[in-house]
Amino acid sequence: MKVFLTAIILAFTGGALFVNLGSIPDSFLLSHTASRFYREAVVTETGALNTVSAILYDFRAFDSLGESTVIFATVSGIVLLLSRKTLPVSSAGLSLIVKRTFGILTPFVFLLSVYIILHGHLSPGGGFQGGVLLAVITIIFCIIYGSSFDLSRYPPQRKTLIETTGALLFLGVGIIGIALTGSFLGNPSAWRGVPGTLPSAGSIVPINLGVGLKVGAGLAIIFYSMIQKTLKRQ
Amino acid sequence: MIEMHLFISYALILLGCFFALSTTIGILRFPDLYTRIHAGAVALTMSALLITVGTAVYVWELFLSLKILLIGVFLLISNPMATHAIARVAYRHRIAIPVSRDLSSRQKFEEDNRHDSS
Amino acid sequence: MTLLEAFLLPLLLVIAILVVAFRDLLSSVITLSVFSTVLAIIYIIHQAPDVALAEVVIGSGLMTAVYIAVISKIRTYRQTHKRGEKE
Amino acid sequence: MILAAAVFLVILVFFSSWRLLRGPTIPDRLIAADTMGIFLAMVMLLTGVFYNARLMVDVVLVFTVLQFVDMLVFAKYYEHGELFK
């Protein structure tokens, strides 16, 4: 009886959702005012070709500041919960072949993440995606070389320093925006450059860099805190 | 000239699809973990490489083709490495026993494990 | 709906059912990474490369490692708990 | 032609998911997931080239890196029974 009732409710909800999805007209959405404004004004007002990045880091940059504050709060909570008084766990890694191969491949991954962060206003990507790729480097170190290698190369204090640098870079760009344009996180027109080239799009590039450093270091701290073992209480 | 490089790219992609088909048949029909790993390493890498080169020929711009070829080079390095790690784990921890007609490989497997555990 | 989408959406459904149906947590996580890949292809078909990149990076790269770390923590807690009960 | 190859690869992914369902051991499932992931990366590349190549290639490049790291994480977890011992 319960299964029958569940099946009926599921079928009803699925049918309603399907009908709703089918009744959305395609051309209606793009001709509306806000999306039309974004489509027309992105290149002239910000100088960025990537519309999503321009909306995230120029029109709604204050919102992105709030999101990076959320990441900061998450990192603080996890570090408080999983205590810092821990052992660097193991130096056991995978086999020698994998270690040698990643000696070649890890700089490539770093280069890829820097490319995605710095080309955030031209091609898909941006601060968040490139930052997660930076955090993947810590995962590679912990998995393949053992987490004591990661502790010796990038200790948690240095990761915290990188994360704070990213946040301060974001706030500093906002304050420079106050000085140059009169509003917080404003996009100064002197930095705008030619759209389509690498040094363009005003304050979007340093904001991307700050978000990338912040997200990468924060997620690396989260992963490194989660794989550690706590000391046994004697 | 343009039709020529389109023809070459279609031929390469078709060959890659053939290797992909053989990979799937191998994964589905082989009796043993290690033979399946063999199918997933060799034929899959060949298929991915052929499709990548075919796509790079299809696009036919310098930097875009080089970027697509970079994917192929990365797959050429990475896929055998991943299958190597998986096969090594499965062999060292005697998760799957090789199925074979002759007893010598089975005996070698047992001896390796005995030597490992002692 | 293109021809490719007509094949990809049932694949998405099948893989989602597999994720829920597995008893083993590790198999579920393995299947979940495939799920996020299929979702990224659907985003690419709908001309949203930014969302596809975010989906690939989070769903296939980061969440798998974090899930595995969490499963590892749960297993060790359970083993030590059992051992403590035995003693 | 490009789309036909992509559809063919998706059908092959359908068949490979049988091994994901019925693998006797975890490494079988890992091999099946690896195969499906690389097939899907090829589908991603082909559809991206079909629609707008200049934007979509980065996604495939990032995905191949992350797929590789994924497989190594699973292998490391399965080697020790936990992520670190």
Short mmCIF file of C-alpha atoms in Angstrom, two decimals:
data_model
loop_
_atom_site.label_atom_id
_atom_site.label_comp_id
_atom_site.label_asym_id
_atom_site.label_seq_id
_atom_site.Cartn_x
_atom_site.Cartn_y
_atom_site.Cartn_z
CA MET A 1 0.00 0.00 0.00
CA LYS A 2 2.78 2.38 0.96
CA VAL A 3 4.73 1.54 -2.20
CA PHE A 4 1.60 2.08 -4.28
CA LEU A 5 0.99 5.48 -2.68
CA THR A 6 4.62 6.48 -3.21
CA ALA A 7 4.43 5.47 -6.86
CA ILE A 8 1.29 7.53 -7.38
CA ILE A 9 2.79 10.62 -5.72
CA LEU A 10 6.02 10.25 -7.70
CA ALA A 11 4.18 9.86 -11.00
CA PHE A 12 2.00 12.89 -10.24
CA THR A 13 4.96 15.09 -9.28
CA GLY A 14 6.99 13.96 -12.28
CA GLY A 15 4.12 14.65 -14.65
CA ALA A 16 3.58 18.10 -13.18
CA LEU A 17 7.26 18.97 -13.47
CA PHE A 18 7.38 17.68 -17.04
CA VAL A 19 4.36 19.75 -18.05
CA ASN A 20 5.84 22.84 -16.41
CA LEU A 21 9.17 22.34 -18.17
CA GLY A 22 7.45 21.86 -21.49
CA SER A 23 5.44 25.07 -21.19
CA ILE A 24 8.43 27.41 -20.91
CA PRO A 25 8.81 29.25 -24.22
CA ASP A 26 12.33 29.48 -25.52
CA SER A 27 12.47 32.94 -26.98
CA PHE A 28 10.57 34.62 -24.15
CA LEU A 29 13.40 34.40 -21.64
CA LEU A 30 16.13 36.01 -23.70
CA SER A 31 14.01 38.96 -24.77
CA HIS A 32 13.33 40.06 -21.22
CA THR A 33 14.84 43.21 -19.86
CA ALA A 34 17.54 42.03 -17.45
CA SER A 35 19.01 39.37 -19.71
CA ARG A 36 18.87 41.72 -22.70
CA PHE A 37 20.73 44.34 -20.67
CA TYR A 38 23.39 41.78 -19.73
CA ARG A 39 23.74 40.64 -23.33
CA GLU A 40 24.20 44.13 -24.69
CA ALA A 41 26.06 45.93 -21.94
CA VAL A 42 28.66 43.38 -20.81
CA VAL A 43 31.35 44.15 -23.35
CA THR A 44 30.96 47.92 -23.30
CA GLU A 45 30.64 48.28 -19.53
CA THR A 46 33.19 45.76 -18.29
CA GLY A 47 35.37 44.79 -21.22
CA ALA A 48 35.06 41.06 -20.50
CA LEU A 49 33.99 38.57 -23.13
CA ASN A 50 32.80 35.93 -20.68
CA THR A 51 29.36 37.05 -19.58
CA VAL A 52 29.10 34.74 -16.58
CA SER A 53 32.42 35.92 -15.20
CA ALA A 54 31.46 39.55 -15.79
CA ILE A 55 28.19 39.10 -13.91
CA LEU A 56 29.83 37.23 -11.05
CA TYR A 57 32.80 39.50 -10.51
CA ASP A 58 31.58 42.88 -11.72
CA PHE A 59 27.83 43.36 -11.51
CA ARG A 60 27.41 41.10 -8.50
CA ALA A 61 30.90 41.24 -7.01
CA PHE A 62 29.56 41.98 -3.54
CA ASP A 63 27.66 38.70 -3.71
CA SER A 64 30.89 36.89 -4.61
CA LEU A 65 32.54 38.51 -1.61
CA GLY A 66 29.81 37.00 0.52
CA GLU A 67 30.41 33.59 -1.05
CA SER A 68 34.12 33.73 -0.31
CA THR A 69 33.22 34.66 3.27
CA VAL A 70 31.15 31.45 3.37
CA ILE A 71 34.23 29.46 2.31
CA PHE A 72 36.27 31.22 5.00
CA ALA A 73 33.68 30.31 7.63
CA THR A 74 33.63 26.68 6.45
CA VAL A 75 37.40 26.41 6.67
CA SER A 76 37.37 27.95 10.14
CA GLY A 77 34.69 25.53 11.31
CA ILE A 78 36.43 22.44 9.95
CA VAL A 79 39.79 23.46 11.37
CA LEU A 80 38.15 24.09 14.74
CA LEU A 81 36.37 20.72 14.68
CA LEU A 82 39.25 18.58 13.45
CA SER A 83 41.99 19.74 15.71
CA ARG A 84 45.35 20.97 14.52
CA LYS A 85 47.22 18.89 17.11
CA THR A 86 47.60 16.00 14.76
CA LEU A 87 50.22 13.74 13.33
CA PRO A 88 51.37 13.98 9.75
CA VAL A 89 50.05 10.60 8.93
CA SER A 90 52.08 8.61 6.50
CA SER A 91 54.82 8.81 3.95
CA ALA A 92 53.54 5.72 2.14
CA GLY A 93 52.59 6.50 -1.42
CA LEU A 94 51.76 4.64 -4.55
CA SER A 95 54.36 2.81 -6.61
CA LEU A 96 57.52 4.33 -8.04
CA ILE A 97 56.15 4.58 -11.57
CA VAL A 98 53.26 6.76 -10.49
CA LYS A 99 55.55 8.96 -8.40
CA ARG A 100 57.95 9.55 -11.30
CA THR A 101 55.10 10.29 -13.68
CA PHE A 102 53.59 12.85 -11.36
CA GLY A 103 56.97 14.50 -11.05
CA ILE A 104 56.38 15.46 -14.68
CA LEU A 105 52.63 16.05 -14.53
CA THR A 106 52.18 18.20 -11.43
CA PRO A 107 53.71 21.39 -12.93
CA PHE A 108 51.39 20.85 -15.87
CA VAL A 109 48.38 20.80 -13.54
CA PHE A 110 49.63 23.99 -11.87
CA LEU A 111 50.05 25.68 -15.25
CA LEU A 112 46.55 24.61 -16.26
CA SER A 113 45.04 26.10 -13.10
CA VAL A 114 46.91 29.39 -13.57
CA TYR A 115 45.69 29.50 -17.19
CA ILE A 116 42.09 28.96 -16.14
CA ILE A 117 42.30 31.62 -13.41
CA LEU A 118 43.97 34.28 -15.57
CA HIS A 119 41.77 33.70 -18.63
CA GLY A 120 38.59 33.92 -16.56
CA HIS A 121 37.31 36.95 -18.47
CA LEU A 122 37.99 35.50 -21.93
CA SER A 123 37.18 31.78 -21.84
CA PRO A 124 35.07 29.55 -19.57
CA GLY A 125 36.47 29.22 -16.12
CA GLY A 126 37.40 31.78 -13.57
CA GLY A 127 38.52 32.01 -10.01
CA PHE A 128 36.47 29.21 -8.52
CA GLN A 129 37.25 26.51 -11.06
CA GLY A 130 40.96 27.30 -11.20
CA GLY A 131 41.07 27.45 -7.42
CA VAL A 132 39.65 23.95 -7.16
CA LEU A 133 42.36 22.80 -9.58
CA LEU A 134 44.94 24.39 -7.27
CA ALA A 135 43.46 22.38 -4.40
CA VAL A 136 43.78 19.22 -6.52
CA ILE A 137 47.57 19.69 -6.33
CA THR A 138 47.39 19.17 -2.57
CA ILE A 139 45.25 16.08 -3.13
CA ILE A 140 47.89 14.76 -5.55
CA PHE A 141 50.67 15.35 -3.04
CA CYS A 142 48.74 13.69 -0.21
CA ILE A 143 47.65 10.70 -2.24
CA ILE A 144 50.74 9.92 -4.26
CA TYR A 145 53.67 11.03 -2.15
CA GLY A 146 52.07 10.65 1.29
CA SER A 147 50.84 13.45 3.46
CA SER A 148 54.15 14.06 5.24
CA PHE A 149 55.51 15.27 1.88
CA ASP A 150 52.66 17.73 1.67
CA LEU A 151 53.35 18.86 5.23
CA SER A 152 57.03 19.45 4.46
CA ARG A 153 56.38 21.29 1.17
CA TYR A 154 53.26 23.29 1.95
CA PRO A 155 52.65 23.49 5.70
CA PRO A 156 49.19 24.60 6.85
CA GLN A 157 50.53 27.95 8.03
CA ARG A 158 51.60 28.80 4.49
CA LYS A 159 48.20 27.72 3.14
CA THR A 160 46.51 30.00 5.65
CA LEU A 161 48.81 32.82 4.51
CA ILE A 162 47.83 32.24 0.85
CA GLU A 163 44.15 32.19 1.73
CA THR A 164 44.39 35.44 3.67
CA THR A 165 46.32 37.01 0.80
CA GLY A 166 43.50 36.14 -1.57
CA ALA A 167 40.85 37.63 0.69
CA LEU A 168 42.90 40.80 1.20
CA LEU A 169 43.44 41.11 -2.55
CA PHE A 170 39.66 40.97 -3.08
CA LEU A 171 39.04 43.63 -0.43
CA GLY A 172 41.91 45.77 -1.69
CA VAL A 173 40.45 45.84 -5.21
CA GLY A 174 37.16 46.94 -3.66
CA ILE A 175 38.82 49.80 -1.78
CA ILE A 176 40.75 50.88 -4.91
CA GLY A 177 37.35 50.93 -6.61
CA ILE A 178 36.17 53.40 -3.93
CA ALA A 179 39.19 55.59 -4.61
CA LEU A 180 38.88 55.54 -8.40
CA THR A 181 35.19 55.32 -9.19
CA GLY A 182 33.46 56.25 -5.97
CA SER A 183 31.74 52.94 -5.27
CA PHE A 184 32.84 49.78 -3.51
CA LEU A 185 34.15 47.14 -5.99
CA GLY A 186 33.65 49.53 -8.87
CA ASN A 187 35.31 48.78 -12.18
CA PRO A 188 37.72 51.64 -13.02
CA SER A 189 37.56 52.56 -16.66
CA ALA A 190 41.29 53.32 -16.80
CA TRP A 191 42.13 49.62 -16.46
CA ARG A 192 39.66 48.42 -19.02
CA GLY A 193 41.87 48.06 -22.07
CA VAL A 194 40.92 46.50 -25.36
CA PRO A 195 38.27 43.77 -24.99
CA GLY A 196 39.56 40.38 -26.04
CA THR A 197 43.17 40.80 -24.95
CA LEU A 198 44.67 39.37 -21.78
CA PRO A 199 45.29 42.58 -19.78
CA SER A 200 41.75 43.91 -20.04
CA ALA A 201 38.40 43.87 -18.23
CA GLY A 202 39.44 46.17 -15.41
CA SER A 203 39.11 44.78 -11.92
CA ILE A 204 37.85 41.34 -12.99
CA VAL A 205 41.35 39.88 -13.37
CA PRO A 206 42.65 40.72 -9.85
CA ILE A 207 39.33 39.65 -8.33
CA ASN A 208 39.63 36.34 -10.19
CA LEU A 209 43.16 35.94 -8.86
CA GLY A 210 42.07 36.64 -5.30
CA VAL A 211 39.14 34.24 -5.46
CA GLY A 212 41.37 31.57 -7.01
CA LEU A 213 44.00 31.81 -4.28
CA LYS A 214 41.34 31.86 -1.59
CA VAL A 215 39.34 28.89 -2.88
CA GLY A 216 42.44 26.81 -3.64
CA ALA A 217 44.07 27.31 -0.26
CA GLY A 218 40.78 26.92 1.61
CA LEU A 219 39.81 23.63 -0.04
CA ALA A 220 43.38 22.36 0.41
CA ILE A 221 43.14 23.12 4.14
CA ILE A 222 39.78 21.32 4.28
CA PHE A 223 41.13 18.19 2.57
CA TYR A 224 44.33 18.17 4.60
CA SER A 225 42.41 18.46 7.85
CA MET A 226 40.05 15.68 6.88
CA ILE A 227 42.65 13.03 6.10
CA GLN A 228 44.60 13.48 9.30
CA LYS A 229 44.25 11.24 12.27
CA THR A 230 43.78 12.75 15.66
CA LEU A 231 46.25 11.89 18.37
CA LYS A 232 45.06 9.24 20.74
CA ARG A 233 44.34 10.60 24.14
CA GLN A 234 46.57 8.82 26.60
CA MET B 1 42.29 20.07 -50.09
CA ILE B 2 39.66 20.80 -47.48
CA GLU B 3 37.76 17.62 -48.31
CA MET B 4 41.01 15.70 -48.02
CA HIS B 5 41.60 16.57 -44.39
CA LEU B 6 37.93 16.00 -43.57
CA PHE B 7 38.24 12.54 -45.11
CA ILE B 8 41.36 11.78 -43.05
CA SER B 9 39.69 12.91 -39.83
CA TYR B 10 36.59 10.82 -40.50
CA ALA B 11 38.74 7.77 -41.15
CA LEU B 12 40.66 8.28 -37.91
CA ILE B 13 37.46 8.74 -35.87
CA LEU B 14 35.93 5.64 -37.46
CA LEU B 15 39.02 3.60 -36.55
CA GLY B 16 38.83 4.96 -33.01
CA CYS B 17 35.19 3.89 -32.78
CA PHE B 18 36.20 0.38 -33.86
CA PHE B 19 38.78 0.23 -31.07
CA ALA B 20 36.17 1.54 -28.61
CA LEU B 21 33.81 -1.25 -29.67
CA SER B 22 36.53 -3.84 -29.10
CA THR B 23 37.22 -2.31 -25.69
CA THR B 24 33.59 -2.66 -24.68
CA ILE B 25 33.43 -6.25 -25.90
CA GLY B 26 36.57 -7.01 -23.95
CA ILE B 27 35.26 -5.40 -20.78
CA LEU B 28 31.99 -7.27 -21.02
CA ARG B 29 33.15 -10.70 -22.16
CA PHE B 30 36.59 -11.40 -20.69
CA PRO B 31 36.54 -13.90 -17.83
CA ASP B 32 38.98 -12.34 -15.43
CA LEU B 33 39.92 -9.03 -13.82
CA TYR B 34 43.39 -8.91 -15.32
CA THR B 35 42.27 -9.55 -18.87
CA ARG B 36 39.63 -6.85 -18.46
CA ILE B 37 42.35 -4.48 -17.29
CA HIS B 38 44.29 -5.42 -20.42
CA ALA B 39 41.32 -4.45 -22.56
CA GLY B 40 40.81 -1.25 -20.62
CA ALA B 41 44.44 -0.20 -20.87
CA VAL B 42 45.63 -0.99 -24.38
CA ALA B 43 42.61 -0.77 -26.65
CA LEU B 44 41.08 2.14 -24.73
CA THR B 45 44.25 4.23 -24.99
CA MET B 46 44.49 3.48 -28.70
CA SER B 47 40.85 4.46 -29.23
CA ALA B 48 41.16 7.70 -27.28
CA LEU B 49 44.34 8.65 -29.09
CA LEU B 50 42.83 7.97 -32.53
CA ILE B 51 39.68 9.97 -31.79
CA THR B 52 41.74 12.85 -30.42
CA VAL B 53 44.02 12.99 -33.46
CA GLY B 54 41.00 12.74 -35.74
CA THR B 55 39.32 15.64 -33.99
CA ALA B 56 42.49 17.71 -34.16
CA VAL B 57 42.62 17.13 -37.91
CA TYR B 58 38.92 17.99 -38.18
CA VAL B 59 39.35 21.36 -36.46
CA TRP B 60 42.46 22.30 -38.47
CA GLU B 61 43.61 25.43 -36.66
CA LEU B 62 47.09 25.62 -35.22
CA PHE B 63 46.60 26.40 -31.54
CA LEU B 64 43.26 24.67 -31.16
CA SER B 65 44.64 21.49 -32.76
CA LEU B 66 47.65 21.65 -30.46
CA LYS B 67 45.38 21.96 -27.44
CA ILE B 68 43.34 18.95 -28.56
CA LEU B 69 46.56 16.99 -29.17
CA LEU B 70 47.60 17.90 -25.62
CA ILE B 71 44.53 15.99 -24.39
CA GLY B 72 45.71 12.99 -26.41
CA VAL B 73 49.22 13.15 -25.00
CA PHE B 74 47.86 13.43 -21.49
CA LEU B 75 45.59 10.42 -22.03
CA LEU B 76 48.53 8.48 -23.45
CA ILE B 77 50.39 9.03 -20.18
CA SER B 78 47.55 8.85 -17.71
CA ASN B 79 45.36 5.91 -18.67
CA PRO B 80 48.05 3.18 -18.51
CA MET B 81 49.18 4.68 -15.21
CA ALA B 82 45.71 4.45 -13.66
CA THR B 83 45.22 0.88 -14.83
CA HIS B 84 48.70 0.03 -13.53
CA ALA B 85 47.78 1.33 -10.08
CA ILE B 86 44.48 -0.60 -10.05
CA ALA B 87 46.08 -3.84 -11.26
CA ARG B 88 48.89 -3.55 -8.75
CA VAL B 89 46.45 -3.09 -5.88
CA ALA B 90 44.33 -6.02 -7.02
CA TYR B 91 47.34 -8.31 -7.38
CA ARG B 92 49.12 -7.35 -4.18
CA HIS B 93 46.06 -7.73 -2.00
CA ARG B 94 44.78 -10.91 -3.73
CA ILE B 95 41.41 -9.35 -4.43
CA ALA B 96 40.92 -11.24 -7.68
CA ILE B 97 42.42 -14.58 -8.54
CA PRO B 98 43.53 -15.04 -12.16
CA VAL B 99 41.50 -17.60 -14.05
CA SER B 100 43.69 -19.68 -16.32
CA ARG B 101 43.86 -23.16 -17.72
CA ASP B 102 47.46 -23.92 -16.90
CA LEU B 103 48.48 -24.21 -13.30
CA SER B 104 51.82 -22.40 -13.53
CA SER B 105 50.42 -18.87 -13.39
CA ARG B 106 48.11 -19.82 -10.55
CA GLN B 107 51.07 -21.30 -8.66
CA LYS B 108 53.10 -18.16 -9.32
CA PHE B 109 50.26 -16.05 -7.93
CA GLU B 110 50.11 -18.19 -4.79
CA GLU B 111 53.89 -18.05 -4.36
CA ASP B 112 53.96 -14.27 -4.74
CA ASN B 113 51.27 -13.87 -2.16
CA ARG B 114 52.96 -16.25 0.27
CA HIS B 115 56.22 -14.36 -0.18
CA ASP B 116 54.40 -11.11 0.34
CA SER B 117 52.61 -12.07 3.49
CA SER B 118 55.55 -13.75 5.18
CA MET C 1 15.87 17.53 -28.06
CA THR C 2 18.69 16.31 -30.19
CA LEU C 3 19.53 12.69 -30.90
CA LEU C 4 22.48 12.74 -28.52
CA GLU C 5 20.35 14.06 -25.70
CA ALA C 6 17.79 11.32 -26.30
CA PHE C 7 20.53 8.81 -25.47
CA LEU C 8 22.18 10.79 -22.68
CA LEU C 9 19.11 11.46 -20.54
CA PRO C 10 18.19 7.73 -20.09
CA LEU C 11 21.86 7.08 -19.31
CA LEU C 12 21.65 9.75 -16.60
CA LEU C 13 18.55 8.07 -15.19
CA VAL C 14 20.14 4.61 -15.20
CA ILE C 15 23.29 5.84 -13.47
CA ALA C 16 21.30 7.78 -10.86
CA ILE C 17 19.30 4.65 -10.04
CA LEU C 18 22.57 2.68 -9.77
CA VAL C 19 23.98 5.24 -7.32
CA VAL C 20 21.06 4.80 -4.98
CA ALA C 21 20.76 1.03 -5.43
CA PHE C 22 24.30 0.03 -4.42
CA ARG C 23 24.75 -1.26 -0.89
CA ASP C 24 28.49 -0.60 -0.94
CA LEU C 25 29.41 3.04 -0.33
CA LEU C 26 32.57 2.88 -2.43
CA SER C 27 30.64 1.63 -5.49
CA SER C 28 28.18 4.47 -5.02
CA VAL C 29 30.98 7.04 -5.03
CA ILE C 30 32.53 5.47 -8.15
CA THR C 31 29.18 5.68 -9.92
CA LEU C 32 28.59 9.24 -8.72
CA SER C 33 31.70 10.47 -10.55
CA VAL C 34 30.32 9.00 -13.79
CA PHE C 35 26.99 10.73 -13.07
CA SER C 36 28.58 14.16 -12.84
CA THR C 37 30.40 13.56 -16.12
CA VAL C 38 27.16 12.79 -17.96
CA LEU C 39 25.62 15.92 -16.45
CA ALA C 40 28.56 17.97 -17.73
CA ILE C 41 27.99 16.67 -21.27
CA ILE C 42 24.36 17.74 -21.07
CA TYR C 43 25.49 21.22 -19.99
CA ILE C 44 27.84 21.33 -22.97
CA ILE C 45 25.01 20.44 -25.33
CA HIS C 46 23.00 23.30 -23.85
CA GLN C 47 25.87 25.72 -24.59
CA ALA C 48 26.92 26.40 -20.99
CA PRO C 49 30.65 25.67 -20.81
CA ASP C 50 31.12 27.65 -17.61
CA VAL C 51 28.62 25.55 -15.68
CA ALA C 52 30.05 22.40 -17.26
CA LEU C 53 33.54 23.30 -16.09
CA ALA C 54 32.30 23.93 -12.55
CA GLU C 55 30.35 20.65 -12.57
CA VAL C 56 33.37 18.66 -13.80
CA VAL C 57 35.75 20.28 -11.34
CA ILE C 58 33.53 19.89 -8.28
CA GLY C 59 31.63 16.71 -8.97
CA SER C 60 34.35 14.64 -10.52
CA GLY C 61 37.45 16.03 -8.87
CA LEU C 62 36.92 17.44 -5.45
CA MET C 63 33.82 15.73 -4.10
CA THR C 64 35.19 12.26 -4.86
CA ALA C 65 38.30 12.86 -2.78
CA VAL C 66 36.29 14.40 0.05
CA TYR C 67 33.77 11.54 0.00
CA ILE C 68 36.56 8.98 0.08
CA ALA C 69 38.16 10.78 3.04
CA VAL C 70 34.83 10.76 4.87
CA ILE C 71 34.22 7.06 4.13
CA SER C 72 37.73 6.31 5.37
CA LYS C 73 37.01 8.18 8.63
CA ILE C 74 33.73 6.28 9.12
CA ARG C 75 35.34 2.90 8.53
CA THR C 76 38.17 3.55 10.97
CA TYR C 77 35.75 4.75 13.63
CA ARG C 78 33.63 1.66 13.17
CA GLN C 79 36.64 -0.68 13.33
CA THR C 80 38.07 0.92 16.45
CA HIS C 81 34.64 0.88 18.04
CA LYS C 82 34.26 -2.84 17.35
CA ARG C 83 37.74 -3.55 18.66
CA GLY C 84 36.97 -1.63 21.84
CA GLU C 85 33.82 -3.69 22.35
CA LYS C 86 35.78 -6.90 21.96
CA GLU C 87 38.29 -5.89 24.53
CA MET D 1 29.41 12.14 -38.78
CA ILE D 2 30.83 13.70 -35.62
CA LEU D 3 27.49 13.41 -33.86
CA ALA D 4 27.07 9.82 -35.09
CA ALA D 5 30.41 8.89 -33.51
CA ALA D 6 29.31 10.56 -30.27
CA VAL D 7 26.00 8.66 -30.24
CA PHE D 8 27.89 5.40 -30.90
CA LEU D 9 30.18 6.07 -27.94
CA VAL D 10 27.19 6.82 -25.69
CA ILE D 11 25.66 3.47 -26.68
CA LEU D 12 28.96 1.80 -25.76
CA VAL D 13 28.81 3.56 -22.38
CA PHE D 14 25.36 2.04 -21.92
CA PHE D 15 26.79 -1.41 -22.45
CA SER D 16 29.76 -0.77 -20.19
CA SER D 17 27.47 0.14 -17.30
CA TRP D 18 26.55 -3.54 -17.12
CA ARG D 19 30.05 -4.26 -15.84
CA LEU D 20 29.63 -1.42 -13.37
CA LEU D 21 26.49 -3.11 -12.08
CA ARG D 22 27.71 -6.72 -12.08
CA GLY D 23 31.40 -6.46 -11.34
CA PRO D 24 32.27 -9.17 -8.85
CA THR D 25 34.93 -7.06 -7.17
CA ILE D 26 35.59 -3.36 -6.70
CA PRO D 27 38.52 -3.20 -9.22
CA ASP D 28 36.15 -4.46 -11.90
CA ARG D 29 33.89 -1.53 -11.18
CA LEU D 30 36.89 0.78 -11.20
CA ILE D 31 37.94 -0.42 -14.63
CA ALA D 32 34.39 -0.02 -15.90
CA ALA D 33 34.19 3.51 -14.47
CA ASP D 34 37.54 4.40 -16.04
CA THR D 35 36.38 3.15 -19.43
CA MET D 36 33.09 5.00 -19.15
CA GLY D 37 34.88 8.16 -18.08
CA ILE D 38 37.23 8.17 -21.05
CA PHE D 39 34.40 7.37 -23.48
CA LEU D 40 32.43 10.25 -22.01
CA ALA D 41 35.46 12.52 -22.32
CA MET D 42 35.60 11.62 -26.01
CA VAL D 43 31.87 12.35 -26.32
CA MET D 44 32.51 15.68 -24.61
CA LEU D 45 35.29 16.47 -27.07
CA LEU D 46 33.22 15.52 -30.11
CA THR D 47 30.14 17.49 -29.05
CA GLY D 48 32.28 20.44 -28.07
CA VAL D 49 33.97 20.47 -31.46
CA PHE D 50 30.59 20.13 -33.12
CA TYR D 51 29.08 23.10 -31.29
CA ASN D 52 31.80 25.64 -30.51
CA ALA D 53 35.28 24.24 -30.29
CA ARG D 54 37.13 27.27 -29.00
CA LEU D 55 35.23 27.35 -25.73
CA MET D 56 34.67 23.70 -24.95
CA VAL D 57 38.14 22.17 -25.24
CA ASP D 58 39.25 23.47 -21.84
CA VAL D 59 36.53 21.43 -20.15
CA VAL D 60 37.84 18.19 -21.64
CA LEU D 61 41.43 19.05 -20.72
CA VAL D 62 40.46 19.66 -17.09
CA PHE D 63 38.28 16.55 -17.03
CA THR D 64 41.06 14.18 -18.14
CA VAL D 65 43.32 15.46 -15.36
CA LEU D 66 40.62 15.05 -12.73
CA GLN D 67 39.58 11.59 -13.96
CA PHE D 68 43.15 10.39 -13.55
CA VAL D 69 43.41 11.80 -10.01
CA ASP D 70 40.06 10.16 -9.19
CA MET D 71 41.27 6.72 -10.22
CA LEU D 72 44.42 7.12 -8.15
CA VAL D 73 42.39 8.19 -5.09
CA PHE D 74 40.26 5.05 -5.42
CA ALA D 75 43.35 2.88 -5.87
CA LYS D 76 45.01 4.40 -2.81
CA TYR D 77 41.88 3.88 -0.75
CA TYR D 78 41.62 0.30 -1.86
CA GLU D 79 45.29 -0.41 -1.25
CA HIS D 80 45.22 0.35 2.45
CA GLY D 81 41.57 -0.19 3.24
CA GLU D 82 41.45 3.43 4.29
CA LEU D 83 42.95 6.54 2.80
CA PHE D 84 45.95 6.57 5.13
CA LYS D 85 47.14 3.89 7.44
#
